[in-house]
mmCIF file of C-alpha atoms in Angstrom:
data_model
loop_
_atom_site.group_PDB
_atom_site.id
_atom_site.type_symbol
_atom_site.label_atom_id
_atom_site.label_comp_id
_atom_site.label_asym_id
_atom_site.label_seq_id
_atom_site.Cartn_x
_atom_site.Cartn_y
_atom_site.Cartn_z
ATOM 1 C CA MET A 735 -87.528 16.937 -95.617
ATOM 2 C CA ASP A 736 -88.402 20.186 -96.476
ATOM 3 C CA ASP A 737 -91.757 21.979 -98.128
ATOM 4 C CA LEU A 738 -90.262 22.532 -101.046
ATOM 5 C CA ASP A 739 -89.143 18.224 -101.035
ATOM 6 C CA LEU A 740 -93.575 18.052 -100.140
ATOM 7 C CA LYS A 741 -93.956 20.093 -102.960
ATOM 8 C CA LEU A 742 -91.269 18.522 -105.353
ATOM 9 C CA ILE A 743 -93.085 15.130 -104.904
ATOM 10 C CA LYS A 744 -96.451 16.342 -105.311
ATOM 11 C CA LEU A 745 -95.390 18.280 -108.706
ATOM 12 C CA THR A 746 -94.359 14.997 -109.491
ATOM 13 C CA GLN A 747 -95.514 12.212 -108.525
ATOM 14 C CA ASP A 748 -98.258 12.198 -111.210
ATOM 15 C CA GLY A 749 -95.578 12.215 -113.777
ATOM 16 C CA ILE A 750 -93.541 14.874 -115.078
ATOM 17 C CA ASP A 751 -94.269 16.340 -118.819
ATOM 18 C CA LEU A 752 -93.226 14.955 -122.146
ATOM 19 C CA VAL A 753 -91.121 17.950 -122.518
ATOM 20 C CA PRO A 754 -87.785 18.679 -123.316
ATOM 21 C CA ASP A 755 -86.727 20.494 -120.482
ATOM 22 C CA PRO A 756 -89.420 18.442 -118.034
ATOM 23 C CA PHE A 757 -88.179 20.127 -114.989
ATOM 24 C CA LYS A 758 -88.124 23.938 -115.818
ATOM 25 C CA GLU A 759 -91.850 24.578 -115.191
ATOM 26 C CA ILE A 760 -91.308 22.705 -111.964
ATOM 27 C CA ALA A 761 -88.562 24.940 -111.382
ATOM 28 C CA LEU A 762 -90.661 27.701 -112.099
ATOM 29 C CA GLU A 763 -93.436 26.702 -109.777
ATOM 30 C CA LEU A 764 -91.368 26.288 -107.053
ATOM 31 C CA ALA A 765 -88.962 29.065 -107.301
ATOM 32 C CA ILE A 766 -85.631 27.432 -107.657
ATOM 33 C CA PRO A 767 -83.200 26.301 -110.309
ATOM 34 C CA GLU A 768 -83.758 23.817 -112.392
ATOM 35 C CA THR A 769 -80.402 22.343 -110.290
ATOM 36 C CA GLU A 770 -81.980 22.672 -107.552
ATOM 37 C CA VAL A 771 -85.198 20.146 -108.296
ATOM 38 C CA ILE A 772 -82.898 17.638 -109.476
ATOM 39 C CA ASP A 773 -80.218 17.712 -106.569
ATOM 40 C CA ARG A 774 -83.504 17.852 -104.245
ATOM 41 C CA ILE A 775 -84.415 14.494 -106.110
ATOM 42 C CA GLU A 776 -81.204 12.340 -105.537
ATOM 43 C CA ALA A 777 -81.248 13.752 -102.309
ATOM 44 C CA LEU A 778 -84.720 11.924 -102.018
ATOM 45 C CA VAL A 779 -83.923 8.624 -103.550
ATOM 46 C CA GLU A 780 -80.223 8.737 -101.438
ATOM 47 C CA ARG A 781 -82.351 9.189 -98.097
ATOM 48 C CA GLY A 782 -84.598 6.079 -99.241
ATOM 49 C CA ALA A 783 -87.600 8.576 -99.217
ATOM 50 C CA ILE A 784 -88.268 8.130 -103.475
ATOM 51 C CA ARG A 785 -87.052 4.231 -104.230
ATOM 52 C CA ARG A 786 -86.210 4.925 -107.328
ATOM 53 C CA PHE A 787 -87.019 7.904 -110.086
ATOM 54 C CA GLY A 788 -88.515 6.255 -112.967
ATOM 55 C CA ALA A 789 -91.153 5.001 -115.494
ATOM 56 C CA SER A 790 -94.131 3.084 -113.937
ATOM 57 C CA ILE A 791 -95.338 0.019 -116.812
ATOM 58 C CA GLY A 792 -98.877 -0.300 -116.943
ATOM 59 C CA HIS A 793 -97.827 -4.575 -116.992
ATOM 60 C CA ARG A 794 -101.249 -5.891 -118.030
ATOM 61 C CA VAL A 795 -100.970 -4.063 -121.619
ATOM 62 C CA LEU A 796 -97.585 -5.703 -121.752
ATOM 63 C CA GLY A 797 -99.952 -8.492 -121.833
ATOM 64 C CA ILE A 798 -98.577 -9.565 -118.582
ATOM 65 C CA VAL A 799 -102.192 -10.157 -117.317
ATOM 66 C CA ALA A 800 -102.130 -12.941 -114.666
ATOM 67 C CA ASN A 801 -101.637 -11.449 -111.206
ATOM 68 C CA ALA A 802 -100.759 -13.845 -108.343
ATOM 69 C CA MET A 803 -100.942 -12.984 -105.280
ATOM 70 C CA CYS A 804 -98.846 -16.517 -103.468
ATOM 71 C CA VAL A 805 -98.950 -16.803 -99.427
ATOM 72 C CA TRP A 806 -96.531 -18.944 -97.875
ATOM 73 C CA ASN A 807 -96.570 -21.002 -94.557
ATOM 74 C CA VAL A 808 -93.113 -20.874 -93.471
ATOM 75 C CA HIS A 809 -91.546 -21.486 -90.181
ATOM 76 C CA ASP A 810 -90.178 -18.490 -88.404
ATOM 77 C CA ASP A 811 -86.189 -20.185 -88.742
ATOM 78 C CA ARG A 812 -86.303 -20.669 -92.272
ATOM 79 C CA VAL A 813 -88.185 -17.095 -93.074
ATOM 80 C CA GLU A 814 -84.725 -15.299 -94.311
ATOM 81 C CA GLU A 815 -83.525 -18.275 -96.518
ATOM 82 C CA VAL A 816 -86.940 -19.072 -97.971
ATOM 83 C CA GLY A 817 -87.353 -15.596 -98.447
ATOM 84 C CA ALA A 818 -83.961 -14.903 -100.224
ATOM 85 C CA VAL A 819 -84.600 -17.563 -102.784
ATOM 86 C CA MET A 820 -88.304 -16.756 -103.131
ATOM 87 C CA ALA A 821 -86.791 -13.168 -104.535
ATOM 88 C CA GLY A 822 -84.292 -14.951 -106.877
ATOM 89 C CA PHE A 823 -87.335 -16.055 -109.269
ATOM 90 C CA GLY A 824 -87.450 -13.679 -112.348
ATOM 91 C CA GLU A 825 -91.710 -13.944 -111.942
ATOM 92 C CA VAL A 826 -92.000 -12.223 -108.139
ATOM 93 C CA SER A 827 -92.050 -8.859 -108.581
ATOM 94 C CA HIS A 828 -92.118 -7.967 -104.666
ATOM 95 C CA CYS A 829 -91.343 -10.462 -101.366
ATOM 96 C CA TYR A 830 -92.247 -9.815 -98.031
ATOM 97 C CA GLU A 831 -92.491 -11.552 -95.155
ATOM 98 C CA ARG A 832 -95.979 -9.912 -93.546
ATOM 99 C CA MET A 833 -97.656 -10.722 -89.526
ATOM 100 C CA ARG A 834 -99.945 -13.451 -88.923
ATOM 101 C CA CYS A 835 -102.767 -13.243 -87.270
ATOM 102 C CA PRO A 836 -104.799 -15.598 -85.522
ATOM 103 C CA GLU A 837 -107.146 -17.093 -88.128
ATOM 104 C CA TRP A 838 -104.062 -16.817 -90.761
ATOM 105 C CA ASP A 839 -100.668 -18.685 -90.828
ATOM 106 C CA TYR A 840 -98.924 -17.849 -93.834
ATOM 107 C CA ASN A 841 -96.485 -14.876 -93.009
ATOM 108 C CA LEU A 842 -94.169 -14.977 -96.528
ATOM 109 C CA TYR A 843 -96.021 -13.003 -99.694
ATOM 110 C CA ALA A 844 -94.826 -13.597 -103.058
ATOM 111 C CA MET A 845 -96.524 -11.450 -105.954
ATOM 112 C CA ILE A 846 -95.939 -13.363 -109.095
ATOM 113 C CA HIS A 847 -97.133 -11.673 -112.754
ATOM 114 C CA ALA A 848 -96.717 -13.867 -115.518
ATOM 115 C CA HIS A 849 -98.664 -14.039 -118.946
ATOM 116 C CA THR A 850 -101.329 -16.518 -117.567
ATOM 117 C CA ARG A 851 -102.055 -18.448 -114.647
ATOM 118 C CA GLU A 852 -100.604 -21.547 -115.644
ATOM 119 C CA GLU A 853 -97.283 -20.330 -115.718
ATOM 120 C CA CYS A 854 -97.816 -18.627 -112.186
ATOM 121 C CA GLU A 855 -98.824 -21.828 -110.943
ATOM 122 C CA ARG A 856 -96.198 -23.109 -112.359
ATOM 123 C CA THR A 857 -93.634 -20.693 -110.822
ATOM 124 C CA ALA A 858 -95.675 -21.297 -108.030
ATOM 125 C CA HIS A 859 -94.733 -24.615 -107.660
ATOM 126 C CA ASP A 860 -91.053 -24.576 -108.500
ATOM 127 C CA ILE A 861 -90.705 -22.455 -105.421
ATOM 128 C CA SER A 862 -92.448 -24.874 -103.485
ATOM 129 C CA ARG A 863 -90.099 -27.121 -104.522
ATOM 130 C CA ALA A 864 -87.102 -24.895 -104.589
ATOM 131 C CA THR A 865 -87.553 -24.434 -100.421
ATOM 132 C CA GLY A 866 -89.742 -27.606 -99.444
ATOM 133 C CA ILE A 867 -92.815 -24.931 -98.739
ATOM 134 C CA SER A 868 -96.353 -27.156 -99.097
ATOM 135 C CA ASP A 869 -98.619 -24.937 -97.310
ATOM 136 C CA TYR A 870 -98.575 -22.041 -99.690
ATOM 137 C CA ILE A 871 -102.279 -20.819 -102.247
ATOM 138 C CA ILE A 872 -101.940 -18.998 -104.760
ATOM 139 C CA LEU A 873 -104.420 -15.760 -104.336
ATOM 140 C CA PHE A 874 -104.745 -14.718 -107.878
ATOM 141 C CA SER A 875 -106.117 -10.791 -108.578
ATOM 142 C CA GLU A 876 -109.750 -11.098 -110.383
ATOM 143 C CA LYS A 877 -110.546 -7.431 -110.209
ATOM 144 C CA GLU A 878 -108.476 -4.437 -110.578
ATOM 145 C CA PHE A 879 -110.249 -2.112 -108.199
ATOM 146 C CA LYS A 880 -107.702 0.757 -107.273
ATOM 147 C CA LYS A 881 -104.356 0.675 -108.183
ATOM 148 C CA THR A 882 -102.576 4.389 -108.342
ATOM 149 C CA GLY A 883 -99.531 3.951 -106.382
ATOM 150 C CA VAL A 884 -98.350 5.243 -103.264
ATOM 151 C CA ARG A 885 -99.147 9.085 -102.888
ATOM 152 C CA ILE A 886 -99.447 11.493 -100.995
ATOM 153 C CA MET B 343 -104.594 -11.536 -126.535
ATOM 154 C CA THR B 344 -105.099 -9.227 -128.786
ATOM 155 C CA MET B 345 -103.927 -6.546 -126.933
ATOM 156 C CA THR B 346 -100.909 -7.305 -127.193
ATOM 157 C CA GLN B 347 -100.920 -7.616 -130.338
ATOM 158 C CA GLU B 348 -102.156 -4.503 -131.570
ATOM 159 C CA LEU B 349 -99.217 -3.214 -129.221
ATOM 160 C CA GLU B 350 -96.441 -3.656 -132.305
ATOM 161 C CA LEU B 351 -93.815 -2.093 -130.274
ATOM 162 C CA ASP B 352 -90.772 -1.245 -132.237
ATOM 163 C CA ASP B 353 -87.162 -2.411 -130.562
ATOM 164 C CA THR B 354 -86.979 1.469 -129.622
ATOM 165 C CA ASP B 355 -90.131 1.256 -127.425
ATOM 166 C CA ARG B 356 -88.580 -1.759 -125.781
ATOM 167 C CA GLN B 357 -84.795 -0.214 -125.516
ATOM 168 C CA LEU B 358 -86.601 2.975 -123.774
ATOM 169 C CA ILE B 359 -89.204 0.747 -121.611
ATOM 170 C CA ASN B 360 -86.397 -1.512 -120.355
ATOM 171 C CA LEU B 361 -84.332 1.622 -119.878
ATOM 172 C CA ILE B 362 -86.368 4.176 -118.142
ATOM 173 C CA GLN B 363 -87.628 2.267 -114.984
ATOM 174 C CA LEU B 364 -84.471 2.216 -113.205
ATOM 175 C CA ASP B 365 -82.396 4.041 -115.135
ATOM 176 C CA PHE B 366 -83.841 7.875 -115.933
ATOM 177 C CA PRO B 367 -81.625 9.996 -116.748
ATOM 178 C CA LEU B 368 -82.032 12.704 -114.450
ATOM 179 C CA ASP B 369 -80.720 15.976 -115.889
ATOM 180 C CA LEU B 370 -81.862 18.722 -117.346
ATOM 181 C CA ARG B 371 -82.793 17.467 -120.916
ATOM 182 C CA PRO B 372 -83.090 13.695 -119.755
ATOM 183 C CA PHE B 373 -84.541 12.673 -123.123
ATOM 184 C CA ARG B 374 -81.398 13.826 -125.373
ATOM 185 C CA THR B 375 -79.280 11.866 -122.758
ATOM 186 C CA LEU B 376 -81.485 8.644 -123.349
ATOM 187 C CA GLY B 377 -81.744 9.655 -127.429
ATOM 188 C CA ASP B 378 -77.959 9.338 -126.987
ATOM 189 C CA GLN B 379 -77.770 6.307 -125.114
ATOM 190 C CA ILE B 380 -79.524 4.634 -127.631
ATOM 191 C CA GLY B 381 -78.910 6.731 -130.787
ATOM 192 C CA ILE B 382 -81.456 8.432 -131.689
ATOM 193 C CA SER B 383 -82.842 12.202 -131.473
ATOM 194 C CA GLU B 384 -84.336 13.868 -128.392
ATOM 195 C CA ALA B 385 -87.455 14.178 -130.511
ATOM 196 C CA GLU B 386 -87.436 10.971 -131.446
ATOM 197 C CA VAL B 387 -87.587 9.730 -127.567
ATOM 198 C CA ILE B 388 -90.378 11.741 -126.761
ATOM 199 C CA ASP B 389 -92.564 11.096 -129.642
ATOM 200 C CA HIS B 390 -92.360 7.017 -128.462
ATOM 201 C CA LEU B 391 -92.806 7.596 -124.995
ATOM 202 C CA LYS B 392 -96.105 9.675 -125.868
ATOM 203 C CA ARG B 393 -97.015 6.790 -127.573
ATOM 204 C CA LEU B 394 -96.012 4.829 -125.532
ATOM 205 C CA THR B 395 -98.204 6.730 -122.440
ATOM 206 C CA ASP B 396 -101.171 6.870 -124.853
ATOM 207 C CA ILE B 397 -101.592 2.751 -124.777
ATOM 208 C CA GLY B 398 -100.695 2.737 -121.543
ATOM 209 C CA VAL B 399 -97.174 1.175 -121.223
ATOM 210 C CA ILE B 400 -95.955 3.790 -119.340
ATOM 211 C CA ARG B 401 -98.631 5.320 -116.589
ATOM 212 C CA ARG B 402 -96.223 7.497 -115.145
ATOM 213 C CA ILE B 403 -92.605 8.618 -115.655
ATOM 214 C CA GLY B 404 -91.588 10.575 -111.708
ATOM 215 C CA PRO B 405 -91.501 9.376 -108.055
ATOM 216 C CA ILE B 406 -91.742 6.140 -107.059
ATOM 217 C CA LEU B 407 -92.317 6.894 -103.380
ATOM 218 C CA ASN B 408 -91.036 5.135 -100.013
ATOM 219 C CA THR B 409 -93.961 5.406 -97.283
ATOM 220 C CA LYS B 410 -91.511 4.356 -94.445
ATOM 221 C CA GLY B 411 -88.835 6.556 -95.950
ATOM 222 C CA LEU B 412 -91.577 9.598 -95.785
ATOM 223 C CA GLY B 413 -91.903 9.218 -92.492
ATOM 224 C CA GLY B 414 -95.380 7.146 -92.745
ATOM 225 C CA ALA B 415 -96.271 3.733 -92.219
ATOM 226 C CA SER B 416 -98.614 1.095 -94.201
ATOM 227 C CA THR B 417 -100.046 -2.301 -94.447
ATOM 228 C CA LEU B 418 -101.931 -4.948 -96.322
ATOM 229 C CA VAL B 419 -105.562 -5.613 -95.511
ATOM 230 C CA ALA B 420 -107.738 -8.340 -95.948
ATOM 231 C CA MET B 421 -111.151 -8.091 -95.292
ATOM 232 C CA ARG B 422 -113.753 -10.613 -95.430
ATOM 233 C CA VAL B 423 -117.424 -8.865 -97.721
ATOM 234 C CA PRO B 424 -120.135 -10.435 -98.856
ATOM 235 C CA GLU B 425 -120.774 -10.775 -102.464
ATOM 236 C CA ASP B 426 -123.657 -8.165 -102.483
ATOM 237 C CA ALA B 427 -121.869 -5.138 -100.095
ATOM 238 C CA ILE B 428 -118.361 -5.324 -102.089
ATOM 239 C CA ASP B 429 -119.196 -2.353 -104.572
ATOM 240 C CA ARG B 430 -120.309 -0.582 -101.676
ATOM 241 C CA VAL B 431 -117.523 -1.340 -99.278
ATOM 242 C CA VAL B 432 -114.785 -1.253 -102.190
ATOM 243 C CA SER B 433 -116.117 2.381 -103.269
ATOM 244 C CA ARG B 434 -115.816 3.621 -99.859
ATOM 245 C CA ILE B 435 -112.180 1.623 -99.041
ATOM 246 C CA ASN B 436 -111.266 3.279 -102.356
ATOM 247 C CA ASP B 437 -112.496 7.039 -101.003
ATOM 248 C CA PHE B 438 -109.662 6.916 -99.094
ATOM 249 C CA ASP B 439 -106.050 9.009 -101.063
ATOM 250 C CA GLU B 440 -104.423 6.156 -98.595
ATOM 251 C CA VAL B 441 -105.542 3.013 -100.142
ATOM 252 C CA SER B 442 -102.939 2.434 -102.882
ATOM 253 C CA HIS B 443 -103.927 -0.680 -104.232
ATOM 254 C CA ASN B 444 -107.165 -2.803 -104.781
ATOM 255 C CA TYR B 445 -107.957 -6.329 -105.481
ATOM 256 C CA LEU B 446 -110.296 -8.401 -105.585
ATOM 257 C CA ARG B 447 -109.043 -12.071 -104.362
ATOM 258 C CA PRO B 448 -110.604 -15.328 -104.472
ATOM 259 C CA GLY B 449 -111.349 -17.469 -100.882
ATOM 260 C CA ALA B 450 -112.586 -16.705 -97.786
ATOM 261 C CA TYR B 451 -110.548 -12.987 -97.477
ATOM 262 C CA ASN B 452 -111.971 -11.474 -100.663
ATOM 263 C CA ILE B 453 -110.701 -7.564 -100.501
ATOM 264 C CA TRP B 454 -107.493 -7.322 -100.473
ATOM 265 C CA PHE B 455 -105.748 -3.657 -100.272
ATOM 266 C CA THR B 456 -102.655 -1.678 -98.745
ATOM 267 C CA VAL B 457 -103.228 1.488 -97.037
ATOM 268 C CA SER B 458 -100.126 3.647 -97.085
ATOM 269 C CA ALA B 459 -100.728 6.771 -94.353
ATOM 270 C CA SER B 460 -98.524 9.128 -93.926
ATOM 271 C CA SER B 461 -97.876 8.967 -90.458
ATOM 272 C CA LYS B 462 -98.557 5.832 -87.936
ATOM 273 C CA GLU B 463 -100.964 7.574 -86.072
ATOM 274 C CA ARG B 464 -103.185 8.289 -89.490
ATOM 275 C CA LEU B 465 -102.912 4.557 -90.251
ATOM 276 C CA HIS B 466 -104.071 3.949 -87.319
ATOM 277 C CA LYS B 467 -107.375 6.267 -87.874
ATOM 278 C CA MET B 468 -107.929 5.064 -90.819
ATOM 279 C CA ILE B 469 -107.593 1.263 -89.857
ATOM 280 C CA SER B 470 -110.304 1.913 -87.056
ATOM 281 C CA GLU B 471 -112.248 4.247 -89.972
ATOM 282 C CA ILE B 472 -112.016 0.812 -91.920
ATOM 283 C CA LYS B 473 -113.234 -1.837 -88.839
ATOM 284 C CA ALA B 474 -116.103 0.118 -88.314
ATOM 285 C CA PHE B 475 -117.534 -0.977 -91.441
ATOM 286 C CA GLY B 476 -118.253 -4.376 -89.501
ATOM 287 C CA TYR B 477 -116.617 -7.630 -91.657
ATOM 288 C CA PRO B 478 -114.005 -9.503 -90.944
ATOM 289 C CA PHE B 479 -110.519 -8.361 -90.944
ATOM 290 C CA LEU B 480 -106.507 -8.807 -91.561
ATOM 291 C CA GLU B 481 -104.507 -6.560 -90.474
ATOM 292 C CA LEU B 482 -100.815 -7.603 -91.988
ATOM 293 C CA PRO B 483 -98.159 -4.707 -91.782
ATOM 294 C CA VAL B 484 -94.403 -5.731 -93.779
ATOM 295 C CA THR B 485 -92.028 -7.060 -90.561
ATOM 296 C CA ARG B 486 -89.602 -8.206 -93.112
ATOM 297 C CA LEU B 487 -88.476 -6.973 -96.983
ATOM 298 C CA PHE B 488 -87.402 -9.424 -99.564
ATOM 299 C CA LYS B 489 -87.680 -7.881 -103.066
ATOM 300 C CA ILE B 490 -89.377 -4.342 -104.184
ATOM 301 C CA GLY B 491 -89.994 -4.472 -107.984
ATOM 302 C CA VAL B 492 -90.370 -4.310 -110.074
ATOM 303 C CA LYS B 493 -88.529 -3.972 -113.873
ATOM 304 C CA PHE B 494 -90.551 -5.959 -116.537
ATOM 305 C CA GLU B 495 -88.560 -6.607 -119.318
ATOM 306 C CA VAL B 496 -89.877 -6.890 -122.966
#
């Protein structure tokens, strides 16, 4: 990744303009051809610096207002298997294993999005039944203080 | 929720939303390409996307960055902050550009935020600064990734 890539990310991370040729202005700014702008974005996706290039959705506006972080205590030997099952649930948008802490035994995290809290709870319950993991807590988000996405 | 009723997404809106989360066309006239895919004009695509952006259904169309892929480091932090200090502490936390998400959640640890820094050193420095606030604190970096969103079907 060079300086141009960095500038390109900075110019696009808050969203491209909704105009017929959205990459034209960016190309002018970077003093490279428009096609190079596109090639560079594709290369950044290829190399994993960009996960995807596309729309971020305001899911709250779509009525998907319940957002639960469900944390599970899963035996280390079962993490791989259980993580795969959780990831298979459509309501689970993100699923990670995270480090345990002395005061915090939970190591698997599933973010559940749904229209209501009851739906989130039902999904967590279904996951529990599917995996046999019963040591879990559901932490709903009561307030969103910040959500900018990753920026540089 | 009245909000969802007021939204009144039409079929074109839905098609576009489902299409552009993962498969936004990277070419010189992306909105024309989208229009070709669903049988409407470039101008109509742009009109729909503008409205969807205005009402907040689309936050932005751009790169979704991968901190690690950019050579950076990230973590989740949980903090136990007394209720009367929440506003003050949250505003100090959010002042860091590197904080990408921050939520109030119930339970012993009530403030949950993610930090994405440009390097391990920078992350370490930030964590020490946040630790210096003096509240009980969990640092919870990812050790394995099973799923990372997010496509919302509408």
